[in-house]
CSV table of C-alpha atoms in Angstrom, one decimal:
chain,number,residue,atom,x,y,z
A,1,MET,CA,0.0,0.0,0.0
A,2,LYS,CA,1.3,3.4,-0.9
A,3,LYS,CA,1.9,5.5,2.2
A,4,ASP,CA,0.5,8.9,1.0
A,5,ILE,CA,-1.5,11.5,2.9
A,6,ASP,CA,-4.7,9.4,2.5
A,7,TYR,CA,-3.0,6.4,4.0
A,8,TYR,CA,-1.8,8.3,7.1
A,9,MET,CA,-5.1,10.1,7.6
A,10,SER,CA,-6.9,6.8,7.6
A,11,LEU,CA,-4.8,5.5,10.6
A,12,ASP,CA,-6.2,5.4,14.1
A,13,TYR,CA,-4.1,8.1,15.7
A,14,SER,CA,-4.8,9.0,19.4
A,15,LEU,CA,-6.4,12.4,19.4
A,16,VAL,CA,-6.4,13.7,23.0
A,17,VAL,CA,-8.3,16.8,24.2
A,18,SER,CA,-7.7,18.5,27.6
A,19,ASN,CA,-9.0,21.6,29.3
A,20,LYS,CA,-6.4,24.0,30.5
A,21,LYS,CA,-6.6,26.4,33.5
A,22,ASP,CA,-6.4,29.4,31.3
A,23,GLY,CA,-9.8,28.5,29.7
A,24,TYR,CA,-8.6,27.2,26.4
A,25,VAL,CA,-8.8,23.6,25.1
A,26,LEU,CA,-5.7,21.8,24.0
A,27,GLY,CA,-5.8,19.1,21.3
A,28,GLU,CA,-2.8,16.9,20.4
A,29,VAL,CA,-2.0,13.8,18.5
A,30,LEU,CA,0.0,11.6,20.9
A,31,GLU,CA,2.0,9.7,18.2
A,32,LEU,CA,3.0,12.8,16.3
A,33,PRO,CA,5.4,15.0,18.4
A,34,GLY,CA,4.6,18.7,18.0
A,35,CYS,CA,1.2,18.1,16.3
A,36,HIS,CA,-1.2,20.1,18.5
A,37,THR,CA,-3.5,23.1,18.5
A,38,THR,CA,-5.8,25.1,20.8
A,39,ALA,CA,-9.4,26.4,20.6
A,40,ASP,CA,-12.2,27.6,22.8
A,41,THR,CA,-14.3,24.4,22.7
A,42,GLU,CA,-13.6,20.7,22.3
A,43,GLU,CA,-15.6,20.6,19.1
A,44,LYS,CA,-13.5,23.3,17.6
A,45,VAL,CA,-10.2,21.9,18.7
A,46,LEU,CA,-11.0,18.5,17.2
A,47,GLU,CA,-12.0,20.0,13.9
A,48,GLU,CA,-8.9,22.1,13.8
A,49,LEU,CA,-6.7,19.2,15.0
A,50,LYS,CA,-7.6,17.2,11.9
A,51,GLN,CA,-6.4,20.0,9.6
A,52,VAL,CA,-3.2,20.5,11.7
A,53,MET,CA,-2.5,16.7,11.5
A,54,ARG,CA,-3.0,16.8,7.7
A,55,ASP,CA,-0.6,19.8,7.4
A,56,TYR,CA,1.9,18.0,9.7
A,57,ILE,CA,1.9,14.8,7.6
A,58,GLU,CA,2.0,16.6,4.3
A,59,THR,CA,5.1,18.6,5.5
A,60,LYS,CA,6.8,15.4,6.6
A,61,LEU,CA,6.1,13.7,3.3
A,62,GLU,CA,7.5,16.6,1.3
A,63,LEU,CA,10.6,16.6,3.5
A,64,GLY,CA,11.0,12.8,3.2
A,65,GLU,CA,11.0,12.5,7.0
A,66,GLU,CA,9.7,9.5,8.9
A,67,ILE,CA,6.1,9.7,10.1
A,68,PRO,CA,5.3,7.6,13.3
A,69,GLU,CA,2.3,5.3,12.9
A,70,PRO,CA,0.0,4.4,15.8
A,71,LYS,CA,0.9,1.2,17.6
A,72,LYS,CA,-1.6,-1.4,18.3
A,73,TYR,CA,-1.6,-4.1,21.0
A,74,LEU,CA,-3.2,-7.5,21.2
A,75,CYS,CA,-6.6,-7.9,22.9
A,76,ARG,CA,-6.4,-11.2,24.6
A,77,CYS,CA,-10.2,-11.7,24.4
A,78,CYS,CA,-11.0,-11.3,20.7
A,79,ASN,CA,-7.3,-11.7,19.4
A,80,TYR,CA,-7.4,-8.5,17.4
A,81,MET,CA,-4.6,-5.9,17.4
A,82,SER,CA,-7.2,-3.4,18.7
A,83,LEU,CA,-5.7,-1.8,21.8
A,84,THR,CA,-4.0,1.6,21.7
A,85,SER,CA,-2.1,1.2,24.9
A,86,GLU,CA,-0.3,-1.9,26.4
A,87,ILE,CA,-2.4,-2.2,29.6
A,88,HIS,CA,-5.8,-1.2,30.9
A,89,ASP,CA,-7.2,-0.2,27.4
A,90,ILE,CA,-10.7,-1.2,26.4
A,91,CYS,CA,-11.1,-3.1,23.2
A,92,PRO,CA,-13.7,-1.5,20.9
A,93,ILE,CA,-14.4,-4.8,19.2
A,94,CYS,CA,-15.3,-7.0,22.3
A,95,TYR,CA,-15.1,-4.3,25.1
A,96,TRP,CA,-12.7,-6.4,27.2
A,97,GLN,CA,-10.5,-4.2,29.4
A,98,ASP,CA,-6.9,-5.5,29.2
A,99,ASP,CA,-5.8,-6.5,32.7
A,100,PRO,CA,-2.3,-7.7,33.5
A,101,ALA,CA,-3.8,-9.9,36.3
A,102,CYS,CA,-5.3,-12.1,33.7
A,103,TRP,CA,-2.2,-12.6,31.5
A,104,ASP,CA,-0.9,-15.6,33.5
A,105,ASP,CA,-4.2,-16.7,34.9
A,106,PRO,CA,-7.1,-16.6,32.4
A,107,ASP,CA,-9.5,-17.8,35.2
A,108,PHE,CA,-8.8,-14.8,37.4
A,109,THR,CA,-11.8,-12.7,38.4
A,110,GLY,CA,-12.2,-9.6,40.5
A,111,GLY,CA,-10.0,-7.3,38.4
A,112,ALA,CA,-10.9,-4.6,35.8
A,113,ASN,CA,-13.6,-6.8,34.3
A,114,GLY,CA,-15.4,-7.7,37.6
A,115,ASP,CA,-16.5,-11.3,37.9
A,116,VAL,CA,-15.8,-12.1,34.2
A,117,SER,CA,-12.6,-14.0,33.7
A,118,LEU,CA,-10.6,-13.9,30.5
A,119,ARG,CA,-11.5,-17.5,29.6
A,120,ILE,CA,-15.2,-16.7,30.0
A,121,ALA,CA,-14.9,-13.5,28.0
A,122,GLN,CA,-13.2,-15.4,25.2
A,123,LYS,CA,-16.0,-17.9,25.1
A,124,ASN,CA,-18.6,-15.1,25.2
A,125,TYR,CA,-16.9,-13.4,22.2
A,126,GLU,CA,-16.9,-16.5,20.2
A,127,GLU,CA,-20.6,-17.1,21.0
A,128,PHE,CA,-22.1,-13.7,20.6
A,129,GLY,CA,-19.4,-11.1,19.8
A,130,ALA,CA,-18.7,-9.3,23.1
A,131,CYS,CA,-16.9,-10.1,26.3
A,132,GLU,CA,-20.2,-10.2,28.1
A,133,GLU,CA,-23.8,-9.8,26.9
A,134,SER,CA,-24.3,-6.4,28.6
A,135,MET,CA,-21.7,-4.9,26.2
A,136,LEU,CA,-23.4,-5.9,23.0
A,137,ASP,CA,-24.7,-2.3,22.5
A,138,VAL,CA,-21.2,-0.7,22.6
A,139,VAL,CA,-19.0,-3.1,20.7
A,140,ARG,CA,-18.3,-2.8,17.0
A,141,ALA,CA,-17.7,-5.4,14.3
A,142,PRO,CA,-14.1,-5.9,13.1
A,143,THR,CA,-13.2,-4.2,9.8
A,144,GLU,CA,-10.7,-5.2,7.1
A,145,LYS,CA,-8.2,-2.9,8.8
A,146,ASP,CA,-8.3,-4.9,12.0
A,147,ILE,CA,-5.6,-7.6,12.3
A,148,LYS,CA,-6.4,-10.9,14.0
A,149,VAL,CA,-3.6,-13.0,15.5
A,150,ASP,CA,-4.9,-16.5,16.0
A,151,VAL,CA,-1.5,-18.1,15.4
A,152,LEU,CA,0.3,-15.7,17.7
A,153,LYS,CA,-2.0,-16.6,20.5
A,154,LYS,CA,-1.2,-20.3,20.0
A,155,VAL,CA,2.5,-19.6,20.2
A,156,PHE,CA,2.2,-17.6,23.4
A,157,ILE,CA,0.1,-20.4,25.0
A,158,VAL,CA,2.6,-23.1,24.1
A,159,ILE,CA,5.5,-21.1,25.4
A,160,ARG,CA,3.8,-20.4,28.7
A,161,VAL,CA,2.9,-24.0,29.2
A,162,ASN,CA,6.4,-25.1,28.3
A,163,LYS,CA,8.2,-22.3,30.0
A,164,ASN,CA,10.6,-24.6,31.9
A,165,ASN,CA,11.8,-26.3,28.7
A,166,ASN,CA,14.5,-25.0,26.4
A,167,ASP,CA,13.8,-23.4,23.0
A,168,LYS,CA,14.3,-26.5,21.0
A,169,VAL,CA,11.8,-28.4,23.0
A,170,ILE,CA,9.3,-25.6,22.7
A,171,TRP,CA,9.8,-25.5,18.9
A,172,LYS,CA,9.1,-29.2,18.6
A,173,VAL,CA,5.9,-28.8,20.6
A,174,TYR,CA,4.4,-26.1,18.4
A,175,LYS,CA,6.1,-26.9,15.1
A,176,ALA,CA,3.3,-29.3,14.0
A,177,GLU,CA,0.5,-26.9,15.2
A,178,VAL,CA,1.7,-23.5,14.1
A,179,ASP,CA,1.8,-22.1,10.5
A,180,ALA,CA,5.2,-20.4,10.6
A,181,LYS,CA,4.5,-18.2,7.6
A,182,GLN,CA,1.2,-16.9,9.1
A,183,PHE,CA,2.9,-16.4,12.4
A,184,CYS,CA,5.6,-14.2,10.9
A,185,GLU,CA,3.0,-12.2,8.9
A,186,GLU,CA,1.1,-11.6,12.1
A,187,MET,CA,4.3,-10.6,14.0
A,188,SER,CA,5.3,-8.2,11.2
A,189,ASN,CA,2.2,-6.1,11.9
A,190,ASP,CA,3.4,-5.5,15.4
A,191,GLU,CA,6.6,-3.8,16.6
A,192,PHE,CA,8.5,-7.1,16.2
A,193,LYS,CA,10.2,-7.9,12.8
A,194,PHE,CA,10.8,-11.5,12.0
A,195,ARG,CA,11.5,-13.1,8.6
A,196,TYR,CA,9.8,-16.3,7.7
A,197,GLU,CA,13.1,-18.0,6.8
A,198,ASP,CA,14.4,-17.4,10.4
A,199,TRP,CA,11.7,-19.8,11.7
A,200,ILE,CA,12.4,-22.7,9.4
A,201,VAL,CA,14.2,-25.2,11.5
A,202,LYS,CA,15.9,-28.1,9.8
Protein backbone atom coordinates (compact mmCIF):
# COMPACT_ATOMS: atom_id res chain seq x y z
CA MET A 1 0.00 0.00 0.00
CA LYS A 2 1.27 3.44 -0.94
CA LYS A 3 1.94 5.55 2.16
CA ASP A 4 0.51 8.86 1.01
CA ILE A 5 -1.54 11.48 2.86
CA ASP A 6 -4.74 9.42 2.52
CA TYR A 7 -3.00 6.38 4.04
CA TYR A 8 -1.80 8.26 7.11
CA MET A 9 -5.09 10.11 7.61
CA SER A 10 -6.91 6.75 7.63
CA LEU A 11 -4.84 5.45 10.57
CA ASP A 12 -6.25 5.44 14.10
CA TYR A 13 -4.09 8.08 15.72
CA SER A 14 -4.80 8.99 19.35
CA LEU A 15 -6.45 12.44 19.43
CA VAL A 16 -6.36 13.74 23.00
CA VAL A 17 -8.29 16.78 24.24
CA SER A 18 -7.66 18.45 27.60
CA ASN A 19 -9.05 21.59 29.27
CA LYS A 20 -6.39 24.01 30.52
CA LYS A 21 -6.56 26.38 33.51
CA ASP A 22 -6.42 29.45 31.28
CA GLY A 23 -9.77 28.50 29.75
CA TYR A 24 -8.57 27.16 26.42
CA VAL A 25 -8.77 23.60 25.13
CA LEU A 26 -5.65 21.76 23.96
CA GLY A 27 -5.83 19.08 21.29
CA GLU A 28 -2.85 16.91 20.40
CA VAL A 29 -1.97 13.78 18.46
CA LEU A 30 0.00 11.56 20.85
CA GLU A 31 1.97 9.69 18.19
CA LEU A 32 3.01 12.84 16.29
CA PRO A 33 5.40 15.02 18.36
CA GLY A 34 4.59 18.70 17.98
CA CYS A 35 1.22 18.09 16.32
CA HIS A 36 -1.20 20.09 18.48
CA THR A 37 -3.53 23.09 18.48
CA THR A 38 -5.81 25.06 20.80
CA ALA A 39 -9.37 26.40 20.59
CA ASP A 40 -12.25 27.62 22.75
CA THR A 41 -14.26 24.39 22.72
CA GLU A 42 -13.64 20.65 22.35
CA GLU A 43 -15.63 20.56 19.10
CA LYS A 44 -13.51 23.32 17.55
CA VAL A 45 -10.22 21.88 18.71
CA LEU A 46 -11.02 18.45 17.24
CA GLU A 47 -12.02 20.02 13.94
CA GLU A 48 -8.86 22.13 13.80
CA LEU A 49 -6.66 19.25 14.97
CA LYS A 50 -7.56 17.17 11.91
CA GLN A 51 -6.37 19.97 9.63
CA VAL A 52 -3.22 20.47 11.71
CA MET A 53 -2.54 16.74 11.48
CA ARG A 54 -3.00 16.80 7.69
CA ASP A 55 -0.61 19.77 7.37
CA TYR A 56 1.90 18.04 9.67
CA ILE A 57 1.86 14.81 7.63
CA GLU A 58 2.03 16.61 4.27
CA THR A 59 5.09 18.56 5.46
CA LYS A 60 6.80 15.37 6.64
CA LEU A 61 6.07 13.69 3.30
CA GLU A 62 7.47 16.64 1.34
CA LEU A 63 10.64 16.62 3.45
CA GLY A 64 10.97 12.84 3.19
CA GLU A 65 10.98 12.51 6.98
CA GLU A 66 9.71 9.49 8.90
CA ILE A 67 6.11 9.66 10.10
CA PRO A 68 5.30 7.65 13.25
CA GLU A 69 2.35 5.29 12.93
CA PRO A 70 0.03 4.41 15.82
CA LYS A 71 0.94 1.20 17.61
CA LYS A 72 -1.65 -1.44 18.27
CA TYR A 73 -1.58 -4.06 21.01
CA LEU A 74 -3.20 -7.47 21.24
CA CYS A 75 -6.59 -7.88 22.89
CA ARG A 76 -6.39 -11.24 24.62
CA CYS A 77 -10.16 -11.69 24.44
CA CYS A 78 -10.97 -11.35 20.72
CA ASN A 79 -7.34 -11.73 19.44
CA TYR A 80 -7.41 -8.52 17.39
CA MET A 81 -4.64 -5.92 17.45
CA SER A 82 -7.17 -3.37 18.68
CA LEU A 83 -5.70 -1.77 21.80
CA THR A 84 -3.96 1.60 21.67
CA SER A 85 -2.06 1.16 24.95
CA GLU A 86 -0.33 -1.87 26.39
CA ILE A 87 -2.39 -2.21 29.57
CA HIS A 88 -5.85 -1.22 30.86
CA ASP A 89 -7.16 -0.15 27.43
CA ILE A 90 -10.70 -1.19 26.44
CA CYS A 91 -11.09 -3.09 23.18
CA PRO A 92 -13.68 -1.48 20.87
CA ILE A 93 -14.37 -4.84 19.20
CA CYS A 94 -15.26 -6.95 22.26
CA TYR A 95 -15.13 -4.34 25.08
CA TRP A 96 -12.71 -6.38 27.20
CA GLN A 97 -10.49 -4.20 29.40
CA ASP A 98 -6.93 -5.46 29.24
CA ASP A 99 -5.81 -6.46 32.74
CA PRO A 100 -2.28 -7.74 33.54
CA ALA A 101 -3.77 -9.86 36.34
CA CYS A 102 -5.33 -12.12 33.68
CA TRP A 103 -2.23 -12.59 31.53
CA ASP A 104 -0.90 -15.57 33.47
CA ASP A 105 -4.22 -16.70 34.94
CA PRO A 106 -7.12 -16.63 32.44
CA ASP A 107 -9.50 -17.82 35.18
CA PHE A 108 -8.77 -14.82 37.44
CA THR A 109 -11.80 -12.73 38.44
CA GLY A 110 -12.17 -9.57 40.47
CA GLY A 111 -9.99 -7.27 38.40
CA ALA A 112 -10.87 -4.61 35.84
CA ASN A 113 -13.58 -6.83 34.32
CA GLY A 114 -15.35 -7.72 37.55
CA ASP A 115 -16.51 -11.30 37.85
CA VAL A 116 -15.85 -12.13 34.17
CA SER A 117 -12.60 -14.04 33.67
CA LEU A 118 -10.60 -13.87 30.47
CA ARG A 119 -11.49 -17.47 29.64
CA ILE A 120 -15.22 -16.75 30.00
CA ALA A 121 -14.87 -13.51 28.01
CA GLN A 122 -13.18 -15.41 25.17
CA LYS A 123 -16.02 -17.94 25.08
CA ASN A 124 -18.58 -15.14 25.16
CA TYR A 125 -16.92 -13.36 22.24
CA GLU A 126 -16.91 -16.55 20.17
CA GLU A 127 -20.58 -17.13 21.02
CA PHE A 128 -22.14 -13.67 20.60
CA GLY A 129 -19.44 -11.11 19.77
CA ALA A 130 -18.74 -9.34 23.08
CA CYS A 131 -16.86 -10.10 26.30
CA GLU A 132 -20.20 -10.16 28.09
CA GLU A 133 -23.81 -9.81 26.95
CA SER A 134 -24.32 -6.40 28.56
CA MET A 135 -21.66 -4.94 26.23
CA LEU A 136 -23.39 -5.85 22.95
CA ASP A 137 -24.67 -2.29 22.46
CA VAL A 138 -21.20 -0.70 22.64
CA VAL A 139 -18.99 -3.11 20.66
CA ARG A 140 -18.25 -2.76 16.96
CA ALA A 141 -17.68 -5.38 14.30
CA PRO A 142 -14.08 -5.85 13.12
CA THR A 143 -13.21 -4.24 9.79
CA GLU A 144 -10.74 -5.21 7.09
CA LYS A 145 -8.18 -2.92 8.77
CA ASP A 146 -8.34 -4.93 12.01
CA ILE A 147 -5.63 -7.56 12.31
CA LYS A 148 -6.44 -10.89 13.98
CA VAL A 149 -3.64 -12.96 15.46
CA ASP A 150 -4.89 -16.49 16.01
CA VAL A 151 -1.51 -18.10 15.41
CA LEU A 152 0.31 -15.70 17.70
CA LYS A 153 -2.04 -16.65 20.53
CA LYS A 154 -1.22 -20.33 20.04
CA VAL A 155 2.49 -19.60 20.19
CA PHE A 156 2.18 -17.64 23.44
CA ILE A 157 0.10 -20.40 25.04
CA VAL A 158 2.61 -23.10 24.07
CA ILE A 159 5.55 -21.05 25.35
CA ARG A 160 3.76 -20.37 28.65
CA VAL A 161 2.88 -24.04 29.19
CA ASN A 162 6.42 -25.14 28.33
CA LYS A 163 8.24 -22.26 30.03
CA ASN A 164 10.59 -24.62 31.90
CA ASN A 165 11.80 -26.27 28.69
CA ASN A 166 14.50 -25.00 26.36
CA ASP A 167 13.83 -23.36 22.99
CA LYS A 168 14.35 -26.54 20.95
CA VAL A 169 11.79 -28.45 23.00
CA ILE A 170 9.29 -25.60 22.71
CA TRP A 171 9.79 -25.46 18.94
CA LYS A 172 9.11 -29.20 18.59
CA VAL A 173 5.89 -28.82 20.58
CA TYR A 174 4.36 -26.14 18.37
CA LYS A 175 6.10 -26.91 15.07
CA ALA A 176 3.30 -29.27 14.05
CA GLU A 177 0.53 -26.90 15.17
CA VAL A 178 1.71 -23.47 14.06
CA ASP A 179 1.82 -22.13 10.52
CA ALA A 180 5.21 -20.38 10.60
CA LYS A 181 4.48 -18.19 7.59
CA GLN A 182 1.20 -16.94 9.05
CA PHE A 183 2.89 -16.42 12.42
CA CYS A 184 5.55 -14.19 10.89
CA GLU A 185 2.98 -12.24 8.88
CA GLU A 186 1.11 -11.55 12.10
CA MET A 187 4.27 -10.57 13.96
CA SER A 188 5.30 -8.22 11.16
CA ASN A 189 2.20 -6.14 11.90
CA ASP A 190 3.42 -5.47 15.43
CA GLU A 191 6.63 -3.82 16.62
CA PHE A 192 8.52 -7.11 16.19
CA LYS A 193 10.16 -7.88 12.83
CA PHE A 194 10.83 -11.51 11.98
CA ARG A 195 11.54 -13.13 8.65
CA TYR A 196 9.76 -16.33 7.66
CA GLU A 197 13.09 -18.00 6.81
CA ASP A 198 14.36 -17.44 10.37
CA TRP A 199 11.66 -19.77 11.71
CA ILE A 200 12.40 -22.68 9.36
CA VAL A 201 14.24 -25.18 11.54
CA LYS A 202 15.85 -28.13 9.80
